Short mmCIF file of C-alpha atoms in Angstrom, two decimals:
data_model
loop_
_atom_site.label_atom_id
_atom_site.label_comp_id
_atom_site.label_asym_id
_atom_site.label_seq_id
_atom_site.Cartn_x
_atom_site.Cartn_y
_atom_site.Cartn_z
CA UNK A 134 10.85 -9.97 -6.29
CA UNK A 135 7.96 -12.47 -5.64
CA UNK A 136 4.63 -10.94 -5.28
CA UNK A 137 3.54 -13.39 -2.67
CA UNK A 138 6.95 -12.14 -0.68
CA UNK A 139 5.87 -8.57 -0.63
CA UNK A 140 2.36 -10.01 -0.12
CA UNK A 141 3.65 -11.43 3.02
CA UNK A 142 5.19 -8.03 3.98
CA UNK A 143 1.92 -5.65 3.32
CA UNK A 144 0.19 -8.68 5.83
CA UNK A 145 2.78 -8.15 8.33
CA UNK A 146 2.73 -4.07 7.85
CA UNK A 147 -0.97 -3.98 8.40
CA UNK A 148 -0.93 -6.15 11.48
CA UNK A 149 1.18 -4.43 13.16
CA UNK A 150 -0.72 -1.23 12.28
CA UNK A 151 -4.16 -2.19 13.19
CA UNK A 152 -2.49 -3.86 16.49
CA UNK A 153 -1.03 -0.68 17.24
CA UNK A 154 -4.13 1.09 17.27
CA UNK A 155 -5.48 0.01 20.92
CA UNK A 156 -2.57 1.68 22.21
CA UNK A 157 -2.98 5.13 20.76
CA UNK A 158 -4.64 7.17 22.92
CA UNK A 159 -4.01 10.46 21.18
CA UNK A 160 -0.24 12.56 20.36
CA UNK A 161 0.34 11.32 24.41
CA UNK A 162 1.69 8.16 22.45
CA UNK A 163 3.90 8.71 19.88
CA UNK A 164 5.37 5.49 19.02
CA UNK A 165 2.14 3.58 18.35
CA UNK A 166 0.95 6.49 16.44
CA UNK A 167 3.97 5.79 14.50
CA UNK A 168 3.38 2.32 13.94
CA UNK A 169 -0.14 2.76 12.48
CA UNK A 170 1.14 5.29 10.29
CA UNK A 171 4.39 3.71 8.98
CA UNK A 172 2.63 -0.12 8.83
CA UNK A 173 -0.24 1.03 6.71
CA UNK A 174 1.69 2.95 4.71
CA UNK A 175 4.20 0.00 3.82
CA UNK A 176 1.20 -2.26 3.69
CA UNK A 177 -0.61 -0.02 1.50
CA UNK A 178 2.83 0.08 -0.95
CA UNK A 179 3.37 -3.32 -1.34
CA UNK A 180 0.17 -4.05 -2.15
CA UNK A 181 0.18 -1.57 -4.95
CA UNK A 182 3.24 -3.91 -6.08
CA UNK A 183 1.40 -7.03 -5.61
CA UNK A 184 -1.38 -5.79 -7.81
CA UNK A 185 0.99 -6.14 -10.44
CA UNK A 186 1.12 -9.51 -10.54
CA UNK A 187 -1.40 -10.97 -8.71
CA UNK A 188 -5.02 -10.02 -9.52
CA UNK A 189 -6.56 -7.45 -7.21
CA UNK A 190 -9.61 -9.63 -5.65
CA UNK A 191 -7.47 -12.60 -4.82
CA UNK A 192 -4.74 -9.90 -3.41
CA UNK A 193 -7.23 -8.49 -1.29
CA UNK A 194 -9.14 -11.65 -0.25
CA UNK A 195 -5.26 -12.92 0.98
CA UNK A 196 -3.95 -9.70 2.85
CA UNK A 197 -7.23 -9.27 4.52
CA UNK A 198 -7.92 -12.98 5.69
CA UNK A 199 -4.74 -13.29 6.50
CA UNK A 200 -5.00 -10.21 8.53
CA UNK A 201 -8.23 -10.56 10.28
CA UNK A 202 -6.48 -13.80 11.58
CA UNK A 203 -2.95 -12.59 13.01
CA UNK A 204 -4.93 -9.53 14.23
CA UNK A 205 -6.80 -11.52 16.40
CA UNK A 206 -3.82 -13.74 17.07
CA UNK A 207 -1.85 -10.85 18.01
CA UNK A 208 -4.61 -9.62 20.25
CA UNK A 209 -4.41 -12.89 22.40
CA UNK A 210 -0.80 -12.37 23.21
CA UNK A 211 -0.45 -8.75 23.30
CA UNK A 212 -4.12 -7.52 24.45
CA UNK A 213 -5.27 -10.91 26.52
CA UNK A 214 -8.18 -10.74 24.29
CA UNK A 215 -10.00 -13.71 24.01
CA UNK A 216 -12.23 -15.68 21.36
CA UNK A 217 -14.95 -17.98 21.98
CA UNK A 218 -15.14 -21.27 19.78
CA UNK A 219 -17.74 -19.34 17.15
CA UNK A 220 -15.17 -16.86 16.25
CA UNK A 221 -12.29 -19.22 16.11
CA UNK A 222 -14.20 -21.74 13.69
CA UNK A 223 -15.26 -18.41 11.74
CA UNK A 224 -11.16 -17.84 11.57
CA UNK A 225 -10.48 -21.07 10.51
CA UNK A 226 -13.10 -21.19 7.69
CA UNK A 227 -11.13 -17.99 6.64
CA UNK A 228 -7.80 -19.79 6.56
CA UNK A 229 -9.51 -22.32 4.67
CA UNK A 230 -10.47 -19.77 2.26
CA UNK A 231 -7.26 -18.44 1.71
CA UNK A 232 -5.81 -22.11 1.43
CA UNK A 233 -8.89 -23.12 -1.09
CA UNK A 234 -7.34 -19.80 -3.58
CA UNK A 235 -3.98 -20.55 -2.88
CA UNK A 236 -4.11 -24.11 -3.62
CA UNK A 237 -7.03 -24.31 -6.20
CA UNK A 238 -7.30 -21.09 -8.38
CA UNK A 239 -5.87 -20.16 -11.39
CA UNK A 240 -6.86 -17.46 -10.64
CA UNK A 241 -4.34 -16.71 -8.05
CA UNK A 242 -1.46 -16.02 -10.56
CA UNK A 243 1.02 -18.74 -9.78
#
């Protein structure tokens, strides 16, 4: 299977972990507990594929850009939480990041 494919799945595993964790207040919540536990632990597994194939810096300066973006994303819809124009030109420079390697590096194991 395509690294950037189970790339895509450890980003979606770990943002719906980290999500998760505003709502667990303790064992009185069992099903975001669950979430935090089972996303990392998928997230953390196919990133141990990706690795593979796809060098471990660029892997790890994808799935966390990548994350720290839909995290905050998913905290606007879910949370109401809001960001002020600093933090959402600081996001988009880290898109642009992640386009820059994707587009630009050899590096990046295309």
């Amino acid at each position: 299977m395509n690294a950037y494919y189970l790339l895509a799945v450890a980003i979606t595993a770990e943002v719906i972990a980290t999500t998760s964790m505003k709502a667990v207040k303790g064992f009185s919540t069992p099903l975001p507990l669950a979430l935090v536990i089972v996303g990392y632990a998928i997230a953390f597994w196919m990133l141990i594929l990706v690795v593979r194939t796809i060098p471990v810096g660029i892997t790890y300066a994808v799935w966390s850009g990548m994350g720290i973006v839909l995290v905050s994303v998913a905290a606007f819809f879910i949370y109401g939480q809001k960001l002020d124009l600093p933090a959402m030109l600081g996001l988009g420079l880290i898109v642009l990041g992640v386009v820059v390697i994707q587009m630009f590096s050899k590096t990046a194991g295309h």
